[in-house]
């Protein structure tokens, strides 16, 4: 029994996926100079979420149709995908914009006959790859598959018109629909999978004889029906997956939906979130077991949290590796940018600490309130607990860096390094003028400004000697005249 299904599945397995992304529209309601598809969701332009989806599907290529803000959109894509580019992306321009059918017509020269075309929109960022795989399976490489949805308020959408026996006949746009058709609650999501060879034939037959004078992509449904090509509707019930962004309100709604999804994924991995509604992940957050995260934390870029890490409330952490058992107290800002930041196992950071690019903390390091660390290595057990700056420094094991002390690393033109060897104790309010090396086990007296290397084991003091003048009388104020 070589069933039809088996034949279809074989066809599907072999059909390459060519993703076409419509992104030429203006996005008037965003009221923004930035093209709509470049507005960020979770810190990443909407269009790049759609390209990520194409990549997840291992599409053979993605053809992006641009129009409004085309140069900006193309440049942003090229820049943002450069690092990870496994997907072949090309752009075609649609000038002027005469409708969704006209948009896809522009992509025809880029489409080979042997593929299945998956039509997506640059402003619909949250479609799950699994849903699209199901849609592609429904198309089976030789049928027209539409992603549809039941909507209590279908106004504005294309309606799925079915025959009495339930077979899809057409999509009718809101403005062209009869009152009876407007009562249909099954809508077309804007996403379809269609064999390229058929798509090309149908696109050539489109006209703009409709209420909006546009070339409707949705008209291909009636051509498929006329040609005897099966049209299948793959109905889903998760509206977020097909929701588009037309306004700042809708963008914010999708942002919250996306963040809640991230929060749920994290909790499924065992992360304890104080409140899943109060976390933002703008990038990739990897967590080992027994991580706890308090409210209002933002994670950006690549962040990894080791086993048992605890993140206090109101922390912003970007591009950093926090190793097992470390505690990040509230209001700490960590940003590794391109260099990264490492916080060693068991370290304590914050509250109100700032770790900048190239901060590398070993195990059990303590960084306290109002301490800034940049491009510096702190070996195991080193401490800077209050009001300090460590920039371009190499700090040995168990060093204690006193309150108010700083490395003066910048001479106005160049940056210089400070080396503090193991077990040095730097008193409060010291200025270490780099380049400088403090020998192991030494002590620096509080208030010292050091410009020369210090020997190991010595007490080094560099400040005005204390003098006391006995019986010193301060100037006195003249007595006030009595008021009458
Ligand atoms: C379209 C569908 C409708 C469906 C709805 C789902 C058509 C005719 N109608 O409606 O059935 O329910 O999506 O949201 O397809 N675009 C271009 N060039 C154009 C026109 C549009 O690139 O000339 C892009 C837009 O930027 C957008 C996407 O295509 O990303 C959809 O366009 P939009 O105007 O939002 O869709 P509708 O026509 O409202
Ligand atoms: Mg439209």
Short mmCIF file of C-alpha atoms in Angstrom, two decimals, residues 24-401:
data_model
loop_
_atom_site.label_atom_id
_atom_site.label_comp_id
_atom_site.label_asym_id
_atom_site.label_seq_id
_atom_site.Cartn_x
_atom_site.Cartn_y
_atom_site.Cartn_z
CA UNK A 24 7.48 46.69 1.98
CA UNK A 25 4.56 48.24 3.85
CA UNK A 26 4.78 51.66 5.42
CA UNK A 27 3.67 51.08 8.97
CA UNK A 28 1.92 54.44 9.16
CA UNK A 29 0.46 53.75 12.59
CA UNK A 30 3.88 53.37 14.19
CA UNK A 31 4.29 57.14 13.64
CA UNK A 32 8.03 56.63 13.45
CA UNK A 33 10.92 57.45 11.17
CA UNK A 34 12.20 53.91 11.71
CA UNK A 35 10.73 51.42 9.19
CA UNK A 36 8.18 49.26 11.00
CA UNK A 37 10.01 45.95 10.53
CA UNK A 38 13.10 47.40 12.24
CA UNK A 39 11.32 48.19 15.49
CA UNK A 40 12.80 45.92 18.14
CA UNK A 41 11.05 43.13 19.97
CA UNK A 42 13.20 41.76 22.79
CA UNK A 43 15.98 44.02 21.54
CA UNK A 44 16.00 42.52 18.02
CA UNK A 45 14.32 44.02 14.94
CA UNK A 46 10.98 42.37 14.08
CA UNK A 47 12.24 41.29 10.67
CA UNK A 48 15.20 39.48 12.21
CA UNK A 49 12.85 37.38 14.33
CA UNK A 50 11.21 36.30 11.06
CA UNK A 51 14.63 35.57 9.51
CA UNK A 52 15.52 33.55 12.63
CA UNK A 53 12.38 31.52 12.00
CA UNK A 54 13.42 30.93 8.37
CA UNK A 55 16.79 29.76 9.63
CA UNK A 56 15.19 27.45 12.18
CA UNK A 57 13.25 25.86 9.32
CA UNK A 58 16.52 25.35 7.42
CA UNK A 59 15.05 27.24 4.51
CA UNK A 60 17.07 27.16 1.30
CA UNK A 61 16.80 30.94 1.13
CA UNK A 62 14.82 33.92 2.35
CA UNK A 63 13.69 36.56 -0.12
CA UNK A 64 12.80 39.81 1.63
CA UNK A 65 10.50 42.18 -0.22
CA UNK A 66 11.33 45.75 0.71
CA UNK A 67 9.78 49.08 -0.23
CA UNK A 68 9.33 51.74 2.40
CA UNK A 69 12.74 52.39 3.98
CA UNK A 70 14.26 49.71 1.74
CA UNK A 71 17.89 50.81 2.06
CA UNK A 72 17.66 51.02 5.83
CA UNK A 73 15.92 47.64 6.10
CA UNK A 74 18.44 45.94 3.82
CA UNK A 75 21.41 47.47 5.67
CA UNK A 76 20.03 46.48 9.08
CA UNK A 77 19.51 42.88 7.93
CA UNK A 78 22.95 42.62 6.42
CA UNK A 79 24.57 43.94 9.60
CA UNK A 80 22.56 41.93 12.08
CA UNK A 81 22.85 38.63 10.23
CA UNK A 82 26.53 38.90 9.34
CA UNK A 83 27.72 37.09 12.45
CA UNK A 84 25.35 34.15 12.23
CA UNK A 85 24.67 34.02 8.50
CA UNK A 86 23.87 30.47 7.55
CA UNK A 87 20.74 31.55 5.75
CA UNK A 88 20.96 32.84 2.19
CA UNK A 89 19.11 36.16 2.16
CA UNK A 90 18.27 38.25 -0.87
CA UNK A 91 16.21 41.40 -1.29
CA UNK A 92 13.80 42.48 -3.96
CA UNK A 93 12.25 45.91 -4.11
CA UNK A 94 8.56 46.56 -4.53
CA UNK A 95 7.99 50.09 -5.83
CA UNK A 96 5.21 51.15 -5.59
CA UNK A 97 3.32 48.83 -3.22
CA UNK A 98 0.27 47.51 -5.06
CA UNK A 99 -0.78 44.78 -2.66
CA UNK A 100 0.40 41.47 -1.23
CA UNK A 101 0.02 39.65 -4.56
CA UNK A 102 2.10 42.32 -6.29
CA UNK A 103 4.66 42.00 -3.48
CA UNK A 104 5.12 38.25 -4.02
CA UNK A 105 5.20 38.76 -7.81
CA UNK A 106 8.45 40.71 -7.28
CA UNK A 107 10.03 37.62 -5.72
CA UNK A 108 9.24 35.31 -8.65
CA UNK A 109 12.62 35.68 -10.41
CA UNK A 110 14.31 34.55 -7.19
CA UNK A 111 12.20 31.39 -6.86
CA UNK A 112 13.13 28.06 -8.41
CA UNK A 113 10.29 25.82 -9.62
CA UNK A 114 11.16 22.87 -7.40
CA UNK A 115 10.61 24.52 -4.00
CA UNK A 116 7.76 25.13 -1.61
CA UNK A 117 7.26 28.83 -0.96
CA UNK A 118 6.45 29.86 2.60
CA UNK A 119 4.98 33.36 2.68
CA UNK A 120 5.62 35.29 5.91
CA UNK A 121 5.39 38.95 6.93
CA UNK A 122 8.21 41.00 8.38
CA UNK A 123 5.89 42.42 11.02
CA UNK A 124 4.67 39.04 12.38
CA UNK A 125 7.54 38.00 14.66
CA UNK A 126 6.29 35.19 16.89
CA UNK A 127 5.27 32.32 14.64
CA UNK A 128 6.67 29.09 16.07
CA UNK A 129 8.82 27.08 13.65
CA UNK A 130 6.87 23.97 14.76
CA UNK A 131 3.63 25.56 13.52
CA UNK A 132 5.21 26.32 10.16
CA UNK A 133 6.56 22.78 9.89
CA UNK A 134 2.98 21.56 10.36
CA UNK A 135 1.81 23.99 7.68
CA UNK A 136 4.52 22.76 5.32
CA UNK A 137 3.53 19.18 6.07
CA UNK A 138 -0.08 20.10 5.26
CA UNK A 139 1.05 21.50 1.92
CA UNK A 140 2.91 18.22 1.33
CA UNK A 141 4.90 19.85 -1.43
CA UNK A 142 1.97 19.92 -3.85
CA UNK A 143 -1.04 21.58 -2.16
CA UNK A 144 -1.88 25.12 -1.09
CA UNK A 145 -1.83 25.29 2.72
CA UNK A 146 -3.22 28.28 4.59
CA UNK A 147 -2.60 29.05 8.24
CA UNK A 148 -5.95 30.04 9.73
CA UNK A 149 -7.45 30.98 13.05
CA UNK A 150 -10.87 31.39 14.66
CA UNK A 151 -11.41 34.95 15.82
CA UNK A 152 -14.33 36.27 17.82
CA UNK A 153 -13.62 39.73 16.30
CA UNK A 154 -12.55 38.91 12.72
CA UNK A 155 -13.02 42.46 11.43
CA UNK A 156 -10.27 43.57 9.05
CA UNK A 157 -9.05 40.08 8.16
CA UNK A 158 -9.53 37.95 5.09
CA UNK A 159 -12.27 35.34 5.71
CA UNK A 160 -11.95 31.64 4.86
CA UNK A 161 -14.93 30.78 2.69
CA UNK A 162 -15.79 27.08 2.71
CA UNK A 163 -18.27 25.01 0.74
CA UNK A 164 -21.21 23.29 2.45
CA UNK A 165 -19.00 20.23 2.82
CA UNK A 166 -16.26 22.32 4.45
CA UNK A 167 -13.85 22.53 1.50
CA UNK A 168 -11.95 25.84 1.29
CA UNK A 169 -13.18 27.82 -1.72
CA UNK A 170 -11.70 31.29 -1.37
CA UNK A 171 -10.35 34.00 0.90
CA UNK A 172 -12.49 37.11 0.80
CA UNK A 173 -11.06 40.35 2.10
CA UNK A 174 -13.09 42.33 4.63
CA UNK A 175 -13.74 45.18 2.19
CA UNK A 176 -14.99 42.81 -0.51
CA UNK A 177 -17.02 40.55 1.75
CA UNK A 178 -20.80 40.20 1.74
CA UNK A 179 -22.54 40.54 5.12
CA UNK A 180 -22.81 36.74 5.26
CA UNK A 181 -19.07 36.37 4.58
CA UNK A 182 -18.28 39.00 7.21
CA UNK A 183 -20.00 36.76 9.74
CA UNK A 184 -17.35 34.06 9.11
CA UNK A 185 -15.00 33.85 12.08
CA UNK A 186 -12.24 31.76 10.49
CA UNK A 187 -9.63 34.17 9.21
CA UNK A 188 -6.52 33.93 7.06
CA UNK A 189 -3.42 34.65 9.12
CA UNK A 190 -1.37 36.03 6.23
CA UNK A 191 0.84 32.91 6.19
CA UNK A 192 0.71 30.23 3.50
CA UNK A 193 2.80 27.42 2.03
CA UNK A 194 2.50 26.89 -1.68
CA UNK A 195 4.43 24.92 -4.33
CA UNK A 196 6.54 27.42 -6.28
CA UNK A 197 5.56 26.18 -9.69
CA UNK A 198 1.85 26.62 -8.98
CA UNK A 199 2.38 29.93 -7.21
CA UNK A 200 4.07 31.38 -10.28
CA UNK A 201 1.19 30.36 -12.55
CA UNK A 202 -1.41 31.80 -10.20
CA UNK A 203 0.47 35.06 -9.56
CA UNK A 204 0.48 35.69 -13.31
CA UNK A 205 -3.32 35.58 -13.27
CA UNK A 206 -3.91 38.16 -10.49
CA UNK A 207 -5.83 41.34 -11.15
CA UNK A 208 -6.76 44.31 -9.00
CA UNK A 209 -10.49 44.37 -9.64
CA UNK A 210 -11.54 44.62 -6.02
CA UNK A 211 -12.63 47.11 -3.39
CA UNK A 212 -9.07 48.25 -2.66
CA UNK A 213 -7.72 48.19 -6.23
CA UNK A 214 -4.86 45.96 -4.98
CA UNK A 215 -3.32 42.75 -6.24
CA UNK A 216 -4.40 40.32 -3.53
CA UNK A 217 -2.19 37.31 -2.86
CA UNK A 218 -5.27 35.74 -1.33
CA UNK A 219 -6.90 35.50 -4.78
CA UNK A 220 -4.66 32.54 -5.60
CA UNK A 221 -6.98 30.39 -3.49
CA UNK A 222 -9.75 30.59 -6.06
CA UNK A 223 -7.26 29.77 -8.85
CA UNK A 224 -6.14 26.69 -6.93
CA UNK A 225 -9.75 25.62 -6.53
CA UNK A 226 -10.36 26.19 -10.26
CA UNK A 227 -7.24 24.16 -11.14
CA UNK A 228 -8.28 21.31 -8.87
CA UNK A 229 -5.30 21.77 -6.53
CA UNK A 230 -6.35 20.95 -2.97
CA UNK A 231 -6.45 23.87 -0.56
CA UNK A 232 -5.92 22.87 3.06
CA UNK A 233 -6.45 25.10 6.05
CA UNK A 234 -4.18 24.44 9.01
CA UNK A 235 -6.06 26.00 11.88
CA UNK A 236 -4.27 27.03 15.07
CA UNK A 237 -5.69 28.63 18.20
CA UNK A 238 -2.74 30.69 19.41
CA UNK A 239 -3.37 34.22 18.12
CA UNK A 240 0.03 35.48 19.27
CA UNK A 241 1.74 33.36 16.61
CA UNK A 242 0.07 35.24 13.79
CA UNK A 243 -0.29 38.65 15.40
CA UNK A 244 1.21 41.50 13.41
CA UNK A 245 2.60 44.77 14.65
CA UNK A 246 0.86 47.86 13.34
CA UNK A 247 1.10 50.21 16.32
CA UNK A 248 3.21 50.79 19.43
CA UNK A 249 0.40 49.26 21.50
CA UNK A 250 0.52 46.02 19.49
CA UNK A 251 4.32 46.00 19.67
CA UNK A 252 4.17 46.27 23.46
CA UNK A 253 1.55 43.52 23.65
CA UNK A 254 3.73 41.16 21.62
CA UNK A 255 6.77 42.10 23.69
CA UNK A 256 4.90 41.08 26.86
CA UNK A 257 3.66 37.86 25.22
CA UNK A 258 7.20 37.03 24.11
CA UNK A 259 8.68 37.80 27.54
CA UNK A 260 6.09 35.64 29.25
CA UNK A 261 7.04 32.79 26.89
CA UNK A 262 10.70 33.25 27.83
CA UNK A 263 9.79 33.29 31.51
CA UNK A 264 7.85 30.04 31.14
CA UNK A 265 10.72 28.37 29.30
CA UNK A 266 13.07 29.39 32.10
CA UNK A 267 10.72 28.06 34.78
CA UNK A 268 10.39 24.80 32.87
CA UNK A 269 14.19 24.58 33.08
CA UNK A 270 13.88 24.93 36.86
CA UNK A 271 14.65 28.63 37.24
CA UNK A 272 12.73 30.25 40.09
CA UNK A 273 11.41 33.63 39.02
CA UNK A 274 9.97 35.87 41.71
CA UNK A 275 7.46 37.08 39.11
CA UNK A 276 7.31 35.77 35.53
CA UNK A 277 5.71 39.06 34.50
CA UNK A 278 8.73 41.04 35.65
CA UNK A 279 11.71 39.73 33.71
CA UNK A 280 12.99 40.76 30.28
CA UNK A 281 15.29 38.57 28.22
CA UNK A 282 16.66 40.37 25.17
CA UNK A 283 18.94 37.69 23.85
CA UNK A 284 19.79 34.26 25.19
CA UNK A 285 19.76 33.45 28.90
CA UNK A 286 21.13 30.04 29.84
CA UNK A 287 20.59 28.81 33.37
CA UNK A 288 21.85 25.79 35.29
CA UNK A 289 19.81 24.26 38.11
CA UNK A 290 18.62 26.19 41.14
CA UNK A 291 18.95 29.67 39.76
CA UNK A 292 16.75 32.30 41.38
CA UNK A 293 15.94 35.65 39.81
CA UNK A 294 14.17 38.43 41.69
CA UNK A 295 11.87 40.99 40.05
CA UNK A 296 12.65 43.55 37.34
CA UNK A 297 15.83 42.05 35.94
CA UNK A 298 16.89 42.60 32.32
CA UNK A 299 19.20 40.17 30.51
CA UNK A 300 20.75 41.15 27.20
CA UNK A 301 22.94 39.40 24.63
CA UNK A 302 24.43 36.10 25.82
CA UNK A 303 24.17 35.53 29.55
CA UNK A 304 24.88 32.31 31.36
CA UNK A 305 24.05 31.68 35.03
CA UNK A 306 25.68 28.73 36.80
CA UNK A 307 24.13 26.39 39.32
CA UNK A 308 22.63 28.06 42.36
CA UNK A 309 23.24 31.62 41.14
CA UNK A 310 21.01 34.21 42.73
CA UNK A 311 20.16 37.49 41.01
CA UNK A 312 18.71 40.27 43.13
CA UNK A 313 15.99 42.68 42.08
CA UNK A 314 16.55 45.34 39.45
CA UNK A 315 19.75 44.02 37.91
CA UNK A 316 20.72 44.62 34.28
CA UNK A 317 23.08 41.91 33.02
CA UNK A 318 24.47 41.74 29.49
CA UNK A 319 27.01 39.44 27.85
CA UNK A 320 28.28 37.82 31.00
CA UNK A 321 29.06 34.45 32.55
CA UNK A 322 28.09 34.15 36.22
CA UNK A 323 29.52 30.97 37.70
CA UNK A 324 27.98 28.59 40.23
CA UNK A 325 26.87 29.93 43.56
CA UNK A 326 27.57 33.59 42.82
CA UNK A 327 25.18 36.14 44.30
CA UNK A 328 24.40 39.32 42.42
CA UNK A 329 22.76 41.72 44.83
CA UNK A 330 20.06 44.22 43.76
CA UNK A 331 20.65 47.16 41.39
CA UNK A 332 23.83 45.75 39.88
CA UNK A 333 24.74 46.60 36.30
CA UNK A 334 26.93 44.16 34.40
CA UNK A 335 27.74 44.73 30.74
CA UNK A 336 30.40 42.68 29.00
CA UNK A 337 29.66 44.22 25.56
CA UNK A 338 32.02 42.41 23.17
CA UNK A 339 34.74 41.52 25.70
CA UNK A 340 32.45 39.78 28.17
CA UNK A 341 32.40 39.70 31.95
CA UNK A 342 33.06 36.67 34.16
CA UNK A 343 31.96 36.40 37.77
CA UNK A 344 33.68 33.46 39.48
CA UNK A 345 32.02 30.80 41.58
CA UNK A 346 30.77 31.94 44.94
CA UNK A 347 31.48 35.62 44.30
CA UNK A 348 29.32 38.35 45.81
CA UNK A 349 28.59 41.42 43.69
CA UNK A 350 26.60 44.53 44.60
CA UNK A 351 24.25 45.98 45.58
CA UNK A 352 24.83 48.94 43.24
CA UNK A 353 27.96 47.52 41.62
CA UNK A 354 29.05 48.00 38.02
CA UNK A 355 31.05 45.44 36.06
CA UNK A 356 32.18 46.65 32.66
CA UNK A 357 33.75 44.88 29.65
CA UNK A 358 36.69 42.67 30.49
CA UNK A 359 35.95 42.38 34.22
CA UNK A 360 37.12 38.88 35.19
CA UNK A 361 36.41 37.91 38.76
CA UNK A 362 37.82 34.64 40.11
CA UNK A 363 36.17 32.51 42.78
CA UNK A 364 34.87 34.11 45.98
CA UNK A 365 35.58 37.67 44.94
CA UNK A 366 33.57 40.39 46.71
CA UNK A 367 32.56 43.54 44.85
CA UNK A 368 30.45 45.83 46.99
CA UNK A 369 28.34 48.93 46.59
CA UNK A 370 29.42 51.67 44.20
CA UNK A 371 32.41 49.72 42.95
CA UNK A 372 33.25 49.84 39.24
CA UNK A 373 35.47 47.21 37.59
CA UNK A 374 36.64 47.50 33.98
CA UNK A 375 39.11 45.35 32.02
CA UNK A 376 40.54 43.94 35.22
CA UNK A 377 41.27 40.52 36.59
CA UNK A 378 40.62 39.81 40.26
CA UNK A 379 42.03 36.53 41.56
CA UNK A 380 40.26 34.30 44.07
CA UNK A 381 39.25 35.91 47.32
CA UNK A 382 40.02 39.51 46.29
CA UNK A 383 37.71 42.16 47.76
CA UNK A 384 36.70 45.69 46.88
CA UNK A 385 33.73 46.30 49.07
CA UNK A 386 32.96 49.99 48.88
CA UNK A 387 33.20 52.99 46.53
CA UNK A 388 36.17 51.98 44.38
CA UNK A 389 37.40 51.92 40.78
CA UNK A 390 39.51 49.13 39.34
CA UNK A 391 40.38 49.77 35.69
CA UNK A 392 43.08 47.93 33.68
CA UNK A 393 44.24 46.16 36.83
CA UNK A 394 45.56 42.71 37.64
CA UNK A 395 44.64 41.95 41.22
CA UNK A 396 46.12 38.99 43.09
CA UNK A 397 44.52 36.52 45.46
CA UNK A 398 43.05 37.82 48.72
CA UNK A 399 43.86 41.47 47.96
CA UNK A 400 41.74 43.90 49.96
CA UNK A 401 41.08 47.11 48.08
#
